[in-house]
Coordinates of N, CA and C and ligand atoms in Angstrom, one line a residue:
M321 N 19.0 -15.0 13.4 CA 18.3 -15.1 14.7 C 16.8 -15.4 14.6
F322 N 16.1 -14.8 13.6 CA 14.7 -15.1 13.5 C 14.5 -16.5 13.0
D323 N 15.4 -17.0 12.1 CA 15.3 -18.4 11.7 C 15.4 -19.3 13.0
R324 N 16.3 -19.0 13.9 CA 16.5 -19.8 15.1 C 15.2 -19.8 16.0
I325 N 14.6 -18.7 16.2 CA 13.5 -18.6 17.2 C 12.2 -18.9 16.5
A326 N 12.1 -19.1 15.2 CA 10.8 -19.2 14.5 C 9.9 -20.3 15.0
P327 N 10.4 -21.5 15.3 CA 9.5 -22.6 15.7 C 8.7 -22.3 16.9
R328 N 9.2 -21.5 17.9 CA 8.5 -21.2 19.1 C 8.2 -19.8 19.3
Y329 N 8.3 -19.0 18.2 CA 8.1 -17.6 18.2 C 6.6 -17.2 18.7
D330 N 5.6 -17.9 18.1 CA 4.2 -17.6 18.5 C 3.9 -17.8 19.9
L331 N 4.4 -18.9 20.4 CA 4.2 -19.2 21.9 C 4.8 -18.2 22.8
V332 N 6.1 -17.8 22.5 CA 6.7 -16.8 23.4 C 6.0 -15.5 23.2
N333 N 5.7 -15.1 22.0 CA 5.0 -13.9 21.8 C 3.7 -13.7 22.6
R334 N 2.9 -14.8 22.6 CA 1.6 -14.8 23.3 C 1.9 -14.6 24.8
V335 N 2.9 -15.3 25.3 CA 3.2 -15.3 26.8 C 3.8 -13.9 27.2
M336 N 4.7 -13.5 26.3 CA 5.5 -12.3 26.6 C 4.6 -11.0 26.6
T337 N 3.5 -11.1 25.8 CA 2.6 -9.9 25.8 C 1.3 -10.2 26.6
L338 N 1.3 -11.3 27.3 CA 0.2 -11.7 28.1 C -1.1 -11.8 27.2
G339 N -0.9 -12.2 25.9 CA -2.0 -12.3 25.0 C -2.5 -11.0 24.4
L340 N -1.9 -9.9 24.9 CA -2.5 -8.6 24.4 C -2.1 -8.3 23.0
D341 N -1.1 -9.0 22.4 CA -0.7 -8.7 21.0 C -1.9 -8.9 20.1
R342 N -2.8 -9.8 20.4 CA -3.9 -10.0 19.4 C -4.8 -8.8 19.4
R343 N -5.0 -8.2 20.6 CA -5.8 -7.0 20.6 C -5.1 -5.8 19.9
W344 N -3.8 -5.7 20.0 CA -3.0 -4.6 19.3 C -3.1 -4.8 17.8
R345 N -3.0 -6.1 17.4 CA -3.1 -6.3 15.9 C -4.4 -6.0 15.4
R346 N -5.5 -6.3 16.1 CA -6.9 -5.9 15.7 C -7.0 -4.4 15.6
R347 N -6.4 -3.7 16.6 CA -6.4 -2.2 16.6 C -5.7 -1.7 15.3
T348 N -4.6 -2.3 15.0 CA -3.8 -1.9 13.8 C -4.6 -2.0 12.5
I349 N -5.3 -3.0 12.4 CA -6.1 -3.2 11.1 C -7.3 -2.2 11.1
T350 N -7.9 -1.9 12.3 CA -8.9 -0.9 12.4 C -8.4 0.4 12.1
A351 N -7.2 0.8 12.6 CA -6.6 2.1 12.3 C -6.2 2.2 10.9
L352 N -5.9 1.1 10.2 CA -5.6 1.2 8.8 C -6.8 1.9 8.0
G353 N -8.0 1.5 8.4 CA -9.2 2.2 8.0 C -9.5 2.1 6.5
L354 N -9.2 0.9 5.9 CA -9.4 0.7 4.5 C -10.7 -0.1 4.3
P355 N -11.4 0.1 3.2 CA -12.5 -0.8 2.9 C -12.1 -2.2 2.6
S356 N -13.0 -3.2 2.8 CA -12.6 -4.6 2.5 C -12.2 -4.8 1.1
G357 N -11.3 -5.7 0.9 CA -10.8 -6.0 -0.4 C -9.5 -5.3 -0.7
A358 N -9.0 -4.5 0.3 CA -7.8 -3.7 0.0 C -6.6 -4.6 -0.1
R359 N -5.7 -4.1 -1.0 CA -4.4 -4.9 -1.2 C -3.4 -4.3 -0.2
V360 N -3.0 -5.2 0.7 CA -2.2 -4.7 1.9 C -1.0 -5.5 2.0
L361 N 0.2 -4.9 2.1 CA 1.5 -5.6 2.4 C 1.7 -5.6 3.9
D362 N 2.2 -6.8 4.4 CA 2.6 -6.9 5.8 C 4.1 -7.1 5.8
L363 N 4.8 -6.0 6.1 CA 6.3 -6.0 6.1 C 6.9 -6.7 7.3
G364 N 7.8 -7.6 7.1 CA 8.4 -8.3 8.3 C 7.2 -9.1 8.9
C365 N 6.5 -9.9 8.1 CA 5.3 -10.5 8.5 C 5.5 -11.6 9.5
G366 N 6.8 -12.2 9.6 CA 7.0 -13.2 10.5 C 6.1 -14.4 10.3
T367 N 5.4 -14.9 11.3 CA 4.6 -16.1 11.1 C 3.2 -15.8 10.7
G368 N 2.9 -14.5 10.3 CA 1.7 -14.1 9.6 C 0.5 -13.7 10.4
D369 N 0.7 -13.3 11.7 CA -0.4 -12.9 12.5 C -1.2 -11.8 11.9
L370 N -0.5 -10.7 11.5 CA -1.2 -9.6 10.9 C -1.9 -9.9 9.6
C371 N -1.3 -10.8 8.8 CA -1.9 -11.3 7.6 C -3.3 -12.0 7.9
E372 N -3.3 -12.7 9.0 CA -4.5 -13.4 9.4 C -5.6 -12.4 9.8
E373 N -5.2 -11.4 10.5 CA -6.1 -10.3 11.0 C -6.7 -9.6 9.7
L374 N -5.8 -9.4 8.7 CA -6.2 -8.7 7.5 C -7.2 -9.6 6.8
R375 N -7.0 -10.9 6.7 CA -7.9 -11.8 6.0 C -9.2 -11.8 6.7
A376 N -9.2 -11.7 8.1 CA -10.4 -11.8 8.8 C -11.3 -10.5 8.5
R377 N -10.7 -9.4 8.1 CA -11.4 -8.2 7.7 C -11.7 -8.2 6.2
A378 N -11.5 -9.3 5.5 CA -11.7 -9.5 4.1 C -10.8 -8.6 3.2
H379 N -9.6 -8.3 3.7 CA -8.6 -7.7 2.9 C -7.8 -8.7 2.1
A380 N -6.9 -8.2 1.2 CA -6.1 -9.2 0.4 C -4.6 -8.9 0.8
P381 N -4.1 -9.6 1.8 CA -2.8 -9.3 2.3 C -1.7 -10.2 1.5
V382 N -0.5 -9.6 1.5 CA 0.7 -10.3 1.1 C 1.7 -10.1 2.1
G383 N 2.3 -11.1 2.7 CA 3.3 -11.0 3.7 C 4.7 -11.0 3.1
I384 N 5.6 -10.2 3.6 CA 7.0 -10.2 3.1 C 7.9 -10.3 4.3
D385 N 8.9 -11.2 4.2 CA 9.8 -11.3 5.3 C 11.2 -11.9 4.8
L386 N 12.3 -11.5 5.5 CA 13.6 -11.9 5.1 C 13.9 -13.3 5.6
S387 N 13.2 -13.7 6.6 CA 13.6 -15.0 7.3 C 12.8 -16.2 6.7
A388 N 13.5 -17.1 6.1 CA 12.9 -18.3 5.6 C 12.3 -19.1 6.7
G389 N 12.9 -19.1 7.9 CA 12.5 -19.8 9.1 C 11.1 -19.3 9.5
M390 N 11.0 -18.0 9.6 CA 9.7 -17.4 10.0 C 8.6 -17.7 9.0
L391 N 8.9 -17.6 7.7 CA 7.9 -17.9 6.7 C 7.5 -19.3 6.8
G392 N 8.5 -20.2 7.0 CA 8.2 -21.6 7.1 C 7.3 -22.0 8.3
A393 N 7.4 -21.2 9.3 CA 6.6 -21.5 10.5 C 5.3 -20.7 10.5
A394 N 5.0 -20.0 9.4 CA 3.8 -19.2 9.3 C 2.5 -20.1 9.3
H395 N 1.4 -19.5 9.8 CA 0.2 -20.2 9.9 C -0.9 -19.4 9.2
T396 N -0.6 -18.9 8.0 CA -1.6 -18.2 7.3 C -1.7 -18.7 5.8
I397 N -2.8 -18.6 5.2 CA -2.9 -19.0 3.8 C -2.7 -17.8 2.9
A398 N -2.4 -16.6 3.5 CA -2.1 -15.4 2.6 C -0.8 -15.7 1.9
P399 N -0.6 -15.2 0.6 CA 0.6 -15.3 -0.1 C 1.8 -14.7 0.7
L400 N 2.9 -15.4 0.7 CA 4.1 -14.9 1.5 C 5.3 -14.9 0.5
V401 N 6.1 -13.8 0.7 CA 7.2 -13.7 -0.2 C 8.5 -13.5 0.7
R402 N 9.5 -14.2 0.3 CA 10.8 -13.9 1.0 C 11.5 -12.7 0.3
G403 N 11.7 -11.7 1.0 CA 12.3 -10.5 0.4 C 12.6 -9.4 1.5
D404 N 13.2 -8.4 1.0 CA 13.6 -7.3 1.9 C 12.6 -6.1 1.8
A405 N 12.1 -5.7 3.0 CA 11.1 -4.7 3.0 C 11.6 -3.4 2.5
L406 N 12.9 -3.2 2.4 CA 13.5 -2.0 1.8 C 13.6 -2.0 0.3
R407 N 13.3 -3.1 -0.3 CA 13.3 -3.2 -1.8 C 12.1 -4.1 -2.2
L408 N 11.0 -3.5 -2.1 CA 9.7 -4.3 -2.3 C 9.6 -4.6 -3.8
P409 N 9.3 -5.9 -4.1 CA 9.1 -6.3 -5.5 C 7.7 -5.9 -6.0
V410 N 7.4 -4.6 -6.0 CA 6.0 -4.2 -6.2 C 6.1 -2.8 -7.0
P411 N 5.3 -2.7 -8.1 CA 5.4 -1.4 -8.8 C 4.8 -0.2 -8.0
E412 N 5.2 1.0 -8.5 CA 4.8 2.2 -7.8 C 3.3 2.4 -7.8
G413 N 2.8 2.9 -6.6 CA 1.4 3.3 -6.6 C 0.3 2.2 -6.8
T414 N 0.7 1.0 -6.5 CA -0.3 -0.1 -6.8 C -0.9 -0.8 -5.5
I415 N -0.5 -0.2 -4.3 CA -0.9 -0.9 -3.1 C -1.8 0.1 -2.3
D416 N -2.9 -0.5 -1.6 CA -3.8 0.3 -0.8 C -3.3 0.6 0.6
G417 N -2.6 -0.4 1.2 CA -2.2 -0.3 2.6 C -0.9 -1.0 2.9
V418 N -0.2 -0.6 3.9 CA 1.0 -1.3 4.4 C 0.9 -1.4 5.9
V419 N 1.1 -2.6 6.4 CA 1.2 -2.7 7.9 C 2.5 -3.4 8.3
S420 N 2.8 -3.3 9.5 CA 4.0 -4.1 10.1 C 3.8 -4.2 11.6
G421 N 4.2 -5.4 12.0 CA 4.1 -5.7 13.5 C 5.5 -5.9 14.0
F422 N 6.0 -5.0 14.8 CA 7.3 -5.1 15.6 C 8.5 -5.4 14.6
A423 N 8.4 -4.8 13.4 CA 9.5 -5.0 12.5 C 10.3 -3.8 12.2
L424 N 9.8 -2.6 12.6 CA 10.5 -1.4 12.2 C 11.9 -1.3 12.8
R425 N 12.0 -1.8 14.1 CA 13.4 -1.6 14.7 C 14.4 -2.6 14.2
N426 N 13.9 -3.5 13.3 CA 14.8 -4.5 12.7 C 15.5 -4.1 11.4
V427 N 14.9 -3.1 10.8 CA 15.5 -2.7 9.5 C 16.6 -1.7 9.7
V428 N 17.6 -1.8 8.7 CA 18.8 -1.0 8.9 C 18.6 0.5 8.7
D429 N 17.5 0.9 8.0 CA 17.2 2.3 7.7 C 15.7 2.6 7.7
V430 N 15.2 3.0 8.9 CA 13.7 3.1 9.0 C 13.2 4.2 8.1
G431 N 13.9 5.3 7.8 CA 13.5 6.3 6.9 C 13.3 5.8 5.5
A432 N 14.3 4.9 5.1 CA 14.2 4.3 3.8 C 13.0 3.4 3.7
L433 N 12.6 2.8 4.8 CA 11.5 1.9 4.8 C 10.2 2.7 4.5
F434 N 10.1 3.9 5.2 CA 8.9 4.7 5.0 C 8.8 5.2 3.5
S435 N 10.0 5.5 3.0 CA 10.0 6.0 1.6 C 9.6 4.9 0.6
E436 N 10.0 3.6 1.0 CA 9.6 2.5 0.1 C 8.1 2.3 0.2
C437 N 7.6 2.5 1.4 CA 6.1 2.3 1.6 C 5.4 3.4 0.7
A438 N 5.9 4.6 0.8 CA 5.3 5.7 0.0 C 5.4 5.4 -1.5
R439 N 6.5 4.8 -1.9 CA 6.6 4.5 -3.4 C 5.5 3.5 -3.8
V440 N 5.3 2.5 -3.1 CA 4.3 1.4 -3.5 C 2.9 1.8 -3.3
L441 N 2.6 2.8 -2.4 CA 1.2 3.1 -2.1 C 0.6 4.0 -3.1
R442 N -0.7 3.9 -3.3 CA -1.4 4.8 -4.2 C -1.7 6.1 -3.3
V443 N -2.0 7.2 -4.0 CA -2.4 8.4 -3.2 C -3.6 8.1 -2.4
G444 N -3.6 8.4 -1.1 CA -4.7 8.1 -0.2 C -4.5 6.7 0.5
G445 N -3.5 6.0 0.1 CA -3.2 4.7 0.7 C -2.7 4.9 2.2
R446 N -2.8 3.9 3.0 CA -2.6 4.1 4.4 C -1.4 3.2 4.9
I447 N -0.8 3.6 6.0 CA 0.2 2.8 6.7 C -0.4 2.7 8.2
A448 N -0.1 1.5 8.8 CA -0.4 1.3 10.2 C 0.6 0.3 10.7
M449 N 1.4 0.8 11.6 CA 2.6 0.1 12.1 C 2.7 0.0 13.6
L450 N 2.8 -1.2 14.0 CA 2.9 -1.5 15.5 C 4.4 -1.6 15.8
E451 N 4.8 -1.0 16.9 CA 6.2 -1.2 17.4 C 6.2 -1.1 18.9
T452 N 7.3 -1.6 19.5 CA 7.4 -1.4 20.9 C 7.7 0.0 21.3
D453 N 7.4 0.4 22.5 CA 7.7 1.7 23.0 C 8.0 1.6 24.5
E454 N 8.3 2.8 25.1 CA 8.6 2.8 26.6 C 7.5 3.7 27.3
P455 N 6.9 3.1 28.3 CA 5.9 4.0 29.0 C 6.5 5.2 29.6
T456 N 5.8 6.4 29.5 CA 6.4 7.6 30.1 C 6.1 7.7 31.6
N457 N 5.0 7.1 32.0 CA 4.6 7.0 33.5 C 5.7 6.3 34.2
P458 N 6.3 6.9 35.3 CA 7.5 6.3 35.9 C 7.3 4.9 36.5
V459 N 6.1 4.7 37.1 CA 5.8 3.4 37.7 C 5.7 2.4 36.6
L460 N 4.9 2.7 35.5 CA 4.8 1.7 34.4 C 6.2 1.5 33.7
H461 N 7.0 2.6 33.7 CA 8.3 2.5 33.1 C 9.2 1.5 33.8
A462 N 9.1 1.6 35.2 CA 9.9 0.7 36.0 C 9.5 -0.8 35.8
G463 N 8.1 -1.0 35.8 CA 7.6 -2.3 35.6 C 7.9 -2.9 34.2
H464 N 7.9 -2.0 33.2 CA 8.2 -2.4 31.9 C 9.6 -2.8 31.8
R465 N 10.5 -2.1 32.4 CA 11.9 -2.3 32.4 C 12.2 -3.7 33.0
L466 N 11.6 -3.9 34.2 CA 11.8 -5.2 34.9 C 11.3 -6.4 34.0
W467 N 10.1 -6.2 33.4 CA 9.5 -7.2 32.5 C 10.5 -7.6 31.3
F468 N 10.9 -6.5 30.6 CA 11.7 -6.8 29.4 C 13.2 -7.1 29.7
R469 N 13.7 -6.6 30.8 CA 15.1 -6.8 31.1 C 15.3 -8.2 31.7
R470 N 14.3 -8.6 32.6 CA 14.5 -9.8 33.4 C 13.6 -10.9 33.0
I471 N 12.3 -10.6 32.9 CA 11.4 -11.7 32.7 C 11.3 -12.2 31.3
V472 N 11.3 -11.3 30.3 CA 11.3 -11.8 28.9 C 12.5 -12.6 28.6
P473 N 13.7 -12.3 28.9 CA 14.9 -13.2 28.6 C 14.7 -14.5 29.3
A474 N 14.2 -14.5 30.5 CA 14.0 -15.8 31.2 C 13.0 -16.7 30.5
L475 N 11.8 -16.0 30.1 CA 10.8 -16.7 29.4 C 11.3 -17.2 28.0
G476 N 12.1 -16.3 27.4 CA 12.7 -16.7 26.1 C 13.6 -17.9 26.2
G477 N 14.4 -17.9 27.3 CA 15.3 -19.1 27.6 C 14.5 -20.3 27.8
R478 N 13.4 -20.3 28.6 CA 12.6 -21.4 28.9 C 11.8 -21.9 27.8
L479 N 10.9 -21.0 27.3 CA 9.9 -21.4 26.3 C 10.5 -21.3 24.9
G480 N 11.3 -20.3 24.6 CA 11.8 -20.1 23.3 C 13.1 -20.8 23.1
R481 N 13.7 -21.2 24.2 CA 15.0 -21.9 24.2 C 16.1 -21.1 23.6
D482 N 16.0 -19.8 23.7 CA 17.1 -18.9 23.2 C 17.1 -17.6 24.0
R483 N 17.7 -17.7 25.1 CA 17.8 -16.5 26.0 C 18.4 -15.3 25.4
E484 N 19.5 -15.5 24.6 CA 20.2 -14.4 24.0 C 19.3 -13.6 23.0
A485 N 18.5 -14.4 22.2 CA 17.6 -13.7 21.3 C 16.6 -12.8 22.0
Y486 N 16.1 -13.4 23.1 CA 15.1 -12.6 23.9 C 15.7 -11.6 24.8
R487 N 17.0 -11.6 25.0 CA 17.6 -10.5 25.6 C 17.8 -9.3 24.6
Y488 N 18.2 -9.8 23.4 CA 18.4 -8.8 22.3 C 17.1 -8.1 21.9
L489 N 16.0 -8.9 21.7 CA 14.8 -8.3 21.1 C 14.3 -7.0 21.8
P490 N 14.1 -7.1 23.1 CA 13.6 -5.8 23.8 C 14.6 -4.7 23.7
R491 N 15.9 -5.0 23.7 CA 16.9 -4.0 23.6 C 17.0 -3.4 22.3
S492 N 16.6 -4.1 21.2 CA 16.7 -3.6 19.9 C 15.8 -2.4 19.7
A493 N 14.9 -2.1 20.6 CA 14.1 -0.9 20.6 C 15.0 0.4 20.5
A494 N 16.3 0.2 21.0 CA 17.2 1.3 21.0 C 17.5 1.8 19.6
Y495 N 17.2 0.9 18.6 CA 17.5 1.3 17.2 C 16.4 2.2 16.6
L496 N 15.3 2.4 17.4 CA 14.2 3.2 16.9 C 14.6 4.7 17.2
P497 N 14.4 5.6 16.2 CA 14.6 7.0 16.5 C 13.6 7.5 17.6
P498 N 13.9 8.5 18.3 CA 12.9 9.1 19.3 C 11.7 9.5 18.5
R499 N 10.6 9.6 19.3 CA 9.2 9.7 18.7 C 9.1 10.9 17.7
P500 N 9.6 12.2 18.1 CA 9.4 13.3 17.2 C 10.1 13.0 15.9
E501 N 11.3 12.4 15.9 CA 12.1 12.1 14.7 C 11.4 11.1 13.9
L502 N 10.8 10.1 14.5 CA 10.1 9.0 13.8 C 8.9 9.6 13.1
L503 N 8.2 10.5 13.7 CA 7.0 11.0 13.1 C 7.4 11.9 11.9
E504 N 8.5 12.6 12.1 CA 9.0 13.5 11.0 C 9.5 12.7 9.8
L505 N 10.1 11.5 10.1 CA 10.6 10.7 9.0 C 9.4 10.2 8.2
I506 N 8.3 9.9 8.8 CA 7.1 9.4 8.1 C 6.5 10.5 7.3
G507 N 6.4 11.7 7.8 CA 5.9 12.9 7.1 C 6.8 13.2 5.9
T508 N 8.1 13.2 6.1 CA 9.1 13.5 5.0 C 9.0 12.5 3.9
A509 N 8.7 11.3 4.3 CA 8.6 10.2 3.2 C 7.5 10.4 2.3
G510 N 6.4 11.2 2.7 CA 5.3 11.4 1.8 C 4.0 11.1 2.4
F511 N 3.9 11.2 3.8 CA 2.6 10.9 4.4 C 2.0 12.2 5.2
D512 N 0.7 12.3 5.1 CA 0.0 13.3 5.9 C -0.8 12.6 7.0
A513 N -1.4 13.4 7.9 CA -2.3 12.8 8.9 C -1.5 11.8 9.8
V514 N -0.2 12.1 10.0 CA 0.7 11.2 10.7 C 0.2 11.2 12.2
R515 N 0.0 10.0 12.7 CA -0.5 9.9 14.1 C 0.2 8.8 14.9
H516 N 0.3 9.1 16.2 CA 1.0 8.2 17.1 C 0.0 7.9 18.2
Q517 N -0.3 6.6 18.4 CA -1.2 6.2 19.5 C -0.4 5.3 20.5
E518 N -0.6 5.5 21.8 CA 0.0 4.6 22.8 C -1.0 3.4 23.0
L519 N -0.5 2.2 23.1 CA -1.3 1.1 23.5 C -0.6 0.4 24.6
G520 N -1.3 -0.5 25.3 CA -0.7 -1.2 26.4 C 0.0 -0.4 27.4
G521 N -0.6 0.8 27.8 CA 0.0 1.7 28.8 C 1.2 2.3 28.4
G522 N 1.5 2.3 27.0 CA 2.7 3.0 26.5 C 3.8 2.0 26.2
A523 N 3.5 0.7 26.4 CA 4.5 -0.3 26.0 C 4.6 -0.5 24.5
V524 N 3.6 -0.1 23.8 CA 3.5 -0.3 22.4 C 3.0 1.0 21.7
Q525 N 3.5 1.2 20.5 CA 3.0 2.4 19.8 C 2.4 1.9 18.4
L526 N 1.4 2.7 18.0 CA 0.8 2.4 16.7 C 0.9 3.7 15.9
L527 N 1.6 3.6 14.8 CA 1.9 4.7 13.9 C 1.1 4.6 12.6
T528 N 0.4 5.7 12.3 CA -0.5 5.7 11.1 C -0.2 6.9 10.3
G529 N -0.6 6.8 9.0 CA -0.4 8.0 8.1 C -1.1 7.7 6.8
T530 N -1.3 8.8 6.0 CA -2.0 8.6 4.7 C -1.1 9.2 3.6
R531 N -0.9 8.4 2.6 CA -0.1 8.8 1.4 C -0.6 10.0 0.8
R532 N 0.2 11.1 0.6 CA -0.3 12.3 0.0 C 0.0 12.3 -1.5
Ligands
LIG429 C1 9.9 -9.2 15.8 S1 9.5 -10.1 14.3 C2 7.8 -9.6 14.0 C3 7.0 -10.7 13.2 C4 5.5 -10.3 13.0 N1 5.3 -9.2 12.2 C5 4.8 -10.2 14.3 O1 4.1 -9.2 14.5 O2 4.9 -11.0 15.2 C6 10.3 -9.1 13.0 C7 10.3 -9.7 11.7 O3 10.9 -8.8 10.7 C8 11.6 -9.5 9.8 N2 12.6 -8.6 9.1 C9 13.6 -7.9 9.7 N3 14.2 -7.1 8.7 C10 13.5 -7.3 7.6 C11 13.6 -6.7 6.3 N4 14.6 -5.9 6.0 N5 12.7 -7.1 5.3 C12 11.8 -8.0 5.6 N6 11.6 -8.6 6.9 C13 12.5 -8.2 7.8 C14 12.3 -10.6 10.6 O4 12.7 -11.7 9.8 C15 11.1 -11.0 11.6 O5 10.4 -12.0 11.0

């Protein structure tokens, strides 16, 4: 599916988030809180937006993604690797930070992903992960539902030429564990200072933690 939507992914992403995704990505790198020069993996990097934000802050990113189509459509000069985020080709304790943008709900085992992050991070290393969420405010929740159930698939059909994919993508949030379970999974995998922040009125969540 990601191979299919790759050529127009960036365009649909910008429109679908009303351009706010750029701000969320900057917040993610700020929340990572690492000094410049940090070695950071971007899991499920797609077309490389987070890699570019990392480069803009003088970090040393490497993007990893399963989809050759997304990597082929990438617009970053950061090194990119085709691979599985659940089996990182990286030795233990050698990485300063791990980020991901809207990739958590796509992996088959999110707990295993956090454990893999813990394996490759040095003690004190950081994770900062962006993912979709659902606003708790009832009015925002209704607007969010309308946007993602009706407008996003229509936009995806028009701009992204793949209505099915853009119907699936918002719904795939159902694969994410509920918030308390998600935070517990991060803690159990080996992280302290686990924090959840709401962005975009609760439409997006930013998860952070420090490797203990
Ligand atoms: C919704 S896209 C997000 C792309 C990009 N991070 C962004 O913020 O726009 C999810 C990406 O995760 C990738 N992906 C899904 N499962 C993966 C896995 N197990 N390992 C690596 N990449 C994966 C997909 O190929 C896709 O490019």
